[in-house]
PDB file of C-alpha atoms and ligand atoms in Angstrom:
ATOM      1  CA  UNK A   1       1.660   7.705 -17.329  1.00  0.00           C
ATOM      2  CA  UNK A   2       4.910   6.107 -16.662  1.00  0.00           C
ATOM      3  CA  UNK A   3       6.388   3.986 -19.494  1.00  0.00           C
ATOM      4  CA  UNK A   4       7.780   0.853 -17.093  1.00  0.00           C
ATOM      5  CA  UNK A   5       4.940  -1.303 -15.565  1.00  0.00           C
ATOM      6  CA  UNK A   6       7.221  -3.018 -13.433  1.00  0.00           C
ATOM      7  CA  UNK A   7      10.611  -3.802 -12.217  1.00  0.00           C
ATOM      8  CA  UNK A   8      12.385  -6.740 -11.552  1.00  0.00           C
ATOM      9  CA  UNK A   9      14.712  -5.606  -9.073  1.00  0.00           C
ATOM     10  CA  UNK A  10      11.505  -3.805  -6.860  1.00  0.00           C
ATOM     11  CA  UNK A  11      10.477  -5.710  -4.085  1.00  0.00           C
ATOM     12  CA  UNK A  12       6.870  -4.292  -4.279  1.00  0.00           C
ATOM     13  CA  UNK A  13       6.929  -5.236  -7.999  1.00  0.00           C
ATOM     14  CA  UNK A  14       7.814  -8.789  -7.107  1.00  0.00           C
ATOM     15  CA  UNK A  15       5.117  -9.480  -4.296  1.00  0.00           C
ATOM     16  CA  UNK A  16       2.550  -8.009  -6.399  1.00  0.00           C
ATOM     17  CA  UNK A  17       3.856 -10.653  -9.170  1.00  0.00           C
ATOM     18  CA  UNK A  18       3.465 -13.501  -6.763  1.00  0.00           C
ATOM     19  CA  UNK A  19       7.650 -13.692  -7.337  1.00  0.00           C
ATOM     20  CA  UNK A  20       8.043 -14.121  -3.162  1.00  0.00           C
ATOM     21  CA  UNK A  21       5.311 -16.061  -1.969  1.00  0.00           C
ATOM     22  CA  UNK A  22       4.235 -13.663   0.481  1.00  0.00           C
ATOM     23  CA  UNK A  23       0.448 -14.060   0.837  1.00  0.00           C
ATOM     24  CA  UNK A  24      -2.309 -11.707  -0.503  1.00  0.00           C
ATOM     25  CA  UNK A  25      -4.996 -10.429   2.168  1.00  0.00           C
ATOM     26  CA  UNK A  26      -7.066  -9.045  -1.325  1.00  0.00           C
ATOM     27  CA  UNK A  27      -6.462  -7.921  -4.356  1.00  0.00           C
ATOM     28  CA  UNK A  28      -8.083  -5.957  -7.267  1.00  0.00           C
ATOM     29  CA  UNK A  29      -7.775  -5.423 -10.549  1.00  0.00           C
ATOM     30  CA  UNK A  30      -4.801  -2.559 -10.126  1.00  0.00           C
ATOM     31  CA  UNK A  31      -3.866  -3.514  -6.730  1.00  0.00           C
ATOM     32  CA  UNK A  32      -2.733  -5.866  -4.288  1.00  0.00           C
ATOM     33  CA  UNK A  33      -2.622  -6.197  -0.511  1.00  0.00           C
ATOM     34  CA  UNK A  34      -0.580  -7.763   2.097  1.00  0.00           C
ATOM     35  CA  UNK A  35       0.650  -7.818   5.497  1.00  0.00           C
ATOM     36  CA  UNK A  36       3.388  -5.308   6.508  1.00  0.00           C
ATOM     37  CA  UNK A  37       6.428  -6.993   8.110  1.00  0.00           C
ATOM     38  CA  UNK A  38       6.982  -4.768  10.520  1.00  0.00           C
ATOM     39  CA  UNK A  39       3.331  -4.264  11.503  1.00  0.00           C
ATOM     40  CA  UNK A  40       2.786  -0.555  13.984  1.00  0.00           C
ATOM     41  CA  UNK A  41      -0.907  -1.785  15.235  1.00  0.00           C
ATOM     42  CA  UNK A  42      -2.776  -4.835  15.111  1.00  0.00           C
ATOM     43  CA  UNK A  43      -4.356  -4.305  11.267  1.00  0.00           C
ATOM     44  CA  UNK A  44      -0.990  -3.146   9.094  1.00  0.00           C
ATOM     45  CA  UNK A  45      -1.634  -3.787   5.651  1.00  0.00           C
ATOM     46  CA  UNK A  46       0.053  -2.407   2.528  1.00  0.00           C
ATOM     47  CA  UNK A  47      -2.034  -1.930  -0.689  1.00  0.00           C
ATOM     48  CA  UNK A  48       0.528  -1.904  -3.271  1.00  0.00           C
ATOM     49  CA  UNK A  49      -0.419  -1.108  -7.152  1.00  0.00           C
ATOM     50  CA  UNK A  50       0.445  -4.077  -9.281  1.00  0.00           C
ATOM     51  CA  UNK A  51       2.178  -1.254 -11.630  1.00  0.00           C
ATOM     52  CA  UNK A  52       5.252   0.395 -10.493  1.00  0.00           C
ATOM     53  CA  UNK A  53       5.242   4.097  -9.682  1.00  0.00           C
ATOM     54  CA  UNK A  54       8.018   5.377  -7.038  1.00  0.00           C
ATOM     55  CA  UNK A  55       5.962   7.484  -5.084  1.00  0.00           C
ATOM     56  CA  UNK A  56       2.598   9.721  -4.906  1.00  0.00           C
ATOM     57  CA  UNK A  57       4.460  12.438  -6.861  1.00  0.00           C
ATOM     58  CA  UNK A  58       4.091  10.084  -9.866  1.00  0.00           C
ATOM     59  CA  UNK A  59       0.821  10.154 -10.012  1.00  0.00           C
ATOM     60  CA  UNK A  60      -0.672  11.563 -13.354  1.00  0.00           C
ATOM     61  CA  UNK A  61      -4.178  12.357 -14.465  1.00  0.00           C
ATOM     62  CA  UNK A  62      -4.011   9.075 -16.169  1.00  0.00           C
ATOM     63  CA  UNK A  63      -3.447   7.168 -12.946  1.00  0.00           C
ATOM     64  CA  UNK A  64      -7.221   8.038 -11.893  1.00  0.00           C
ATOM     65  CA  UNK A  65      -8.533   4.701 -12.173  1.00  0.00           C
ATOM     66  CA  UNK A  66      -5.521   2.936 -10.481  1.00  0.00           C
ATOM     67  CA  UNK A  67      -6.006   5.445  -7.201  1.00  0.00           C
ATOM     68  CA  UNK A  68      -9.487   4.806  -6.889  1.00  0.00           C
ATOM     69  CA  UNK A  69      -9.080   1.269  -6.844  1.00  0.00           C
ATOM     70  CA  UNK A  70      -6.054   1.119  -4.571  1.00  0.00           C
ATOM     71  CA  UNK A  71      -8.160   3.481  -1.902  1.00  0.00           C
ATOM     72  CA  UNK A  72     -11.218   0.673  -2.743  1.00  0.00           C
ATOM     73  CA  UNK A  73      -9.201  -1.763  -1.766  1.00  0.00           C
ATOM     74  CA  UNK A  74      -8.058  -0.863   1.414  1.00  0.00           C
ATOM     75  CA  UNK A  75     -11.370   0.297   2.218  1.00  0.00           C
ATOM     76  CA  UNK A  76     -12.121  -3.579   1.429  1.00  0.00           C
ATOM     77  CA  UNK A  77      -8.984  -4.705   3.873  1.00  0.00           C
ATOM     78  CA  UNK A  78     -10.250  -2.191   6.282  1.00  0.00           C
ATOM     79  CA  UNK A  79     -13.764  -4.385   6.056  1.00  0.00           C
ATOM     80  CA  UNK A  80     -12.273  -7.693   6.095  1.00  0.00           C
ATOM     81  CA  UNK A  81     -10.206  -7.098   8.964  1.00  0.00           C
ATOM     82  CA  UNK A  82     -13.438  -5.512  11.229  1.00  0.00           C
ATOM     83  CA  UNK A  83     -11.701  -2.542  11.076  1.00  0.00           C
ATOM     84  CA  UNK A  84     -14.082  -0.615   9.250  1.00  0.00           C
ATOM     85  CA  UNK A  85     -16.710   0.960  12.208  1.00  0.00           C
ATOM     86  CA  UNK A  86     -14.328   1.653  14.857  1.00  0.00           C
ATOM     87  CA  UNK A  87     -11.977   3.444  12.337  1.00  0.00           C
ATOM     88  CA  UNK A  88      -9.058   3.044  10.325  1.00  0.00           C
ATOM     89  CA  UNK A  89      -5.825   4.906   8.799  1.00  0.00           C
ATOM     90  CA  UNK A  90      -4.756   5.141   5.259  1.00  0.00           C
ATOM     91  CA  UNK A  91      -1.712   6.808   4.561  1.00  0.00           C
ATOM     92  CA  UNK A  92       1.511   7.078   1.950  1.00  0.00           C
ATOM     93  CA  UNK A  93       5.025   8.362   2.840  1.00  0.00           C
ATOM     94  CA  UNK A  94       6.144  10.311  -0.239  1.00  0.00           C
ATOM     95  CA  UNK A  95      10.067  11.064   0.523  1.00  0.00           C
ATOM     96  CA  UNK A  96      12.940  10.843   2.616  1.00  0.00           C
ATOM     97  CA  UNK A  97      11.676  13.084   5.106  1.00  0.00           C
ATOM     98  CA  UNK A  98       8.350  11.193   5.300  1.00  0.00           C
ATOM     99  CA  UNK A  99      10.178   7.937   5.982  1.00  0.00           C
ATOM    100  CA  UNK A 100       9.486   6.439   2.615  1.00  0.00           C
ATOM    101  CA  UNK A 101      11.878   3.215   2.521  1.00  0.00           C
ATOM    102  CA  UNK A 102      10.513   1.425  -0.162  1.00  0.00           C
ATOM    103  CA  UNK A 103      10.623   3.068  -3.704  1.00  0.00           C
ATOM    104  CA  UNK A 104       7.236   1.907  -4.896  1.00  0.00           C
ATOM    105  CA  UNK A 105       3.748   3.201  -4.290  1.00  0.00           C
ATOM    106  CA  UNK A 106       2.024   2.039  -1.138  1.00  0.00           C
ATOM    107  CA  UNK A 107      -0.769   2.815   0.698  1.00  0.00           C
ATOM    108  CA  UNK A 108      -0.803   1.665   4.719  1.00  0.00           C
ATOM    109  CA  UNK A 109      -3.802   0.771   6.421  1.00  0.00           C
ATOM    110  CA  UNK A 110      -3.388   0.945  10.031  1.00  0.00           C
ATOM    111  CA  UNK A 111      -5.944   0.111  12.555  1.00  0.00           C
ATOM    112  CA  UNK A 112      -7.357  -2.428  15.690  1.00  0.00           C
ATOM    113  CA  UNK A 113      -6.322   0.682  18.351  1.00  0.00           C
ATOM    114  CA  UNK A 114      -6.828   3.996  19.032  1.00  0.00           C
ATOM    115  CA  UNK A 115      -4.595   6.080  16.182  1.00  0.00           C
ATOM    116  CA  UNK A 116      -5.420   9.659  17.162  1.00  0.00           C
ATOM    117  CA  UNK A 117      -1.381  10.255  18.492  1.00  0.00           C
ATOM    118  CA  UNK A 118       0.520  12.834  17.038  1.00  0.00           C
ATOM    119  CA  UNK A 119       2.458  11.833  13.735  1.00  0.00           C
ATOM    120  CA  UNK A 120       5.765  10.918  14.705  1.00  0.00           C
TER     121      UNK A 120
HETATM  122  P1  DGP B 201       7.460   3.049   3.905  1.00  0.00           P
HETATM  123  O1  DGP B 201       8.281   3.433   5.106  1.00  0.00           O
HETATM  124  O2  DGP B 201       6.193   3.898   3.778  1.00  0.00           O
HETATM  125  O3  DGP B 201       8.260   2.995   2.637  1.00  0.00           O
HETATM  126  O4  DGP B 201       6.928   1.585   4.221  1.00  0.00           O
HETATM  127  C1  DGP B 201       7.502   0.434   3.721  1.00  0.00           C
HETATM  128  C2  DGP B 201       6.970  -0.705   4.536  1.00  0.00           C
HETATM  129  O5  DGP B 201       7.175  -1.886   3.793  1.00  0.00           O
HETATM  130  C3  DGP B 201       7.646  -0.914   5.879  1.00  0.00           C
HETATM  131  O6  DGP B 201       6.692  -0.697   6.915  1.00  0.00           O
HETATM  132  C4  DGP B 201       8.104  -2.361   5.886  1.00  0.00           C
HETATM  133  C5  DGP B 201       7.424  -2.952   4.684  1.00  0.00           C
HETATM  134  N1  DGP B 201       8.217  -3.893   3.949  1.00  0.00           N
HETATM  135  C6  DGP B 201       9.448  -3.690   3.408  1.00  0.00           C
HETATM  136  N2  DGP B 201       9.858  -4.793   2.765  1.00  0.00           N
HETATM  137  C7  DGP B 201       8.856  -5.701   2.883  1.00  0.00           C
HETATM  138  C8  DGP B 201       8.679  -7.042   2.421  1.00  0.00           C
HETATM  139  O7  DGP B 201       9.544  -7.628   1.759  1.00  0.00           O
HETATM  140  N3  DGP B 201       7.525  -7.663   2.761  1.00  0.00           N
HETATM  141  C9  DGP B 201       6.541  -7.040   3.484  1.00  0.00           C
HETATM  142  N4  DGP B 201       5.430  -7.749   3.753  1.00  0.00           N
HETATM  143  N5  DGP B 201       6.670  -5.781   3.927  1.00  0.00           N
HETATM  144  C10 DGP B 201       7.810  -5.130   3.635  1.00  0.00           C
END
């Protein structure tokens, strides 16, 4: 498990904090949720957990807890937005390559129109 819980000059770190003002959709114990600026379909919400870890390939045994209840959550977000019967994406870029910009861990949840288009 990684020794910093958070960091002051992460931008994920300081919306989870309530440091920006940028509004929650939900929240959990481990994680918090809130709408993408630069949404890609109608539903674009982030679930970010409230403790910093750059990317999926920080992940440790230890995390177990904190994944389950991100992926709860935006199961809830899916729900609260009526997303959840006609089908939803969750998804994390991990990486350059994968378009990763921001150096936190985040989970997308995409939905509100058809998805199934090759990944770009
Ligand atoms: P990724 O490419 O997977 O690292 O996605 C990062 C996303 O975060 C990107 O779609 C835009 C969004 N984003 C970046 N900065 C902010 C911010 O300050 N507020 C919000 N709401 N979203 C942000």
């Amino acid at each position: 498990m990684a020794v910093t819980e958070t960091l002051p000059d992460c931008i994920f770190c300081r919306i989870a904090g309530g440091g920006t003002g940028t509004p929650l959709v939900a929240e959990s114990e481990h994680a918090v949720a809130f709408r993408d600026l630069h949404p890609q379909a109608p539903t674009h919400v982030l679930v970010v957990p409230r403790r910093h870890l750059a990317a999926l390939r920080e992940v440790e045994a230890g995390d177990a807890v904190l994944v389950a209840d991100a992926l709860g959550l935006a199961v809830e977000v899916a729900r609260r937005e009526g997303i959840l019967d006609g089908g939803y994406r969750v998804l994390t870029n991990d990486g350059a390559d994968a378009g990763q910009t921001v150096p936190h861990l985040h989970f997308h949840v995409l939905g509100g129109r058809p998805l199934h288009v090759p990944l770009g």
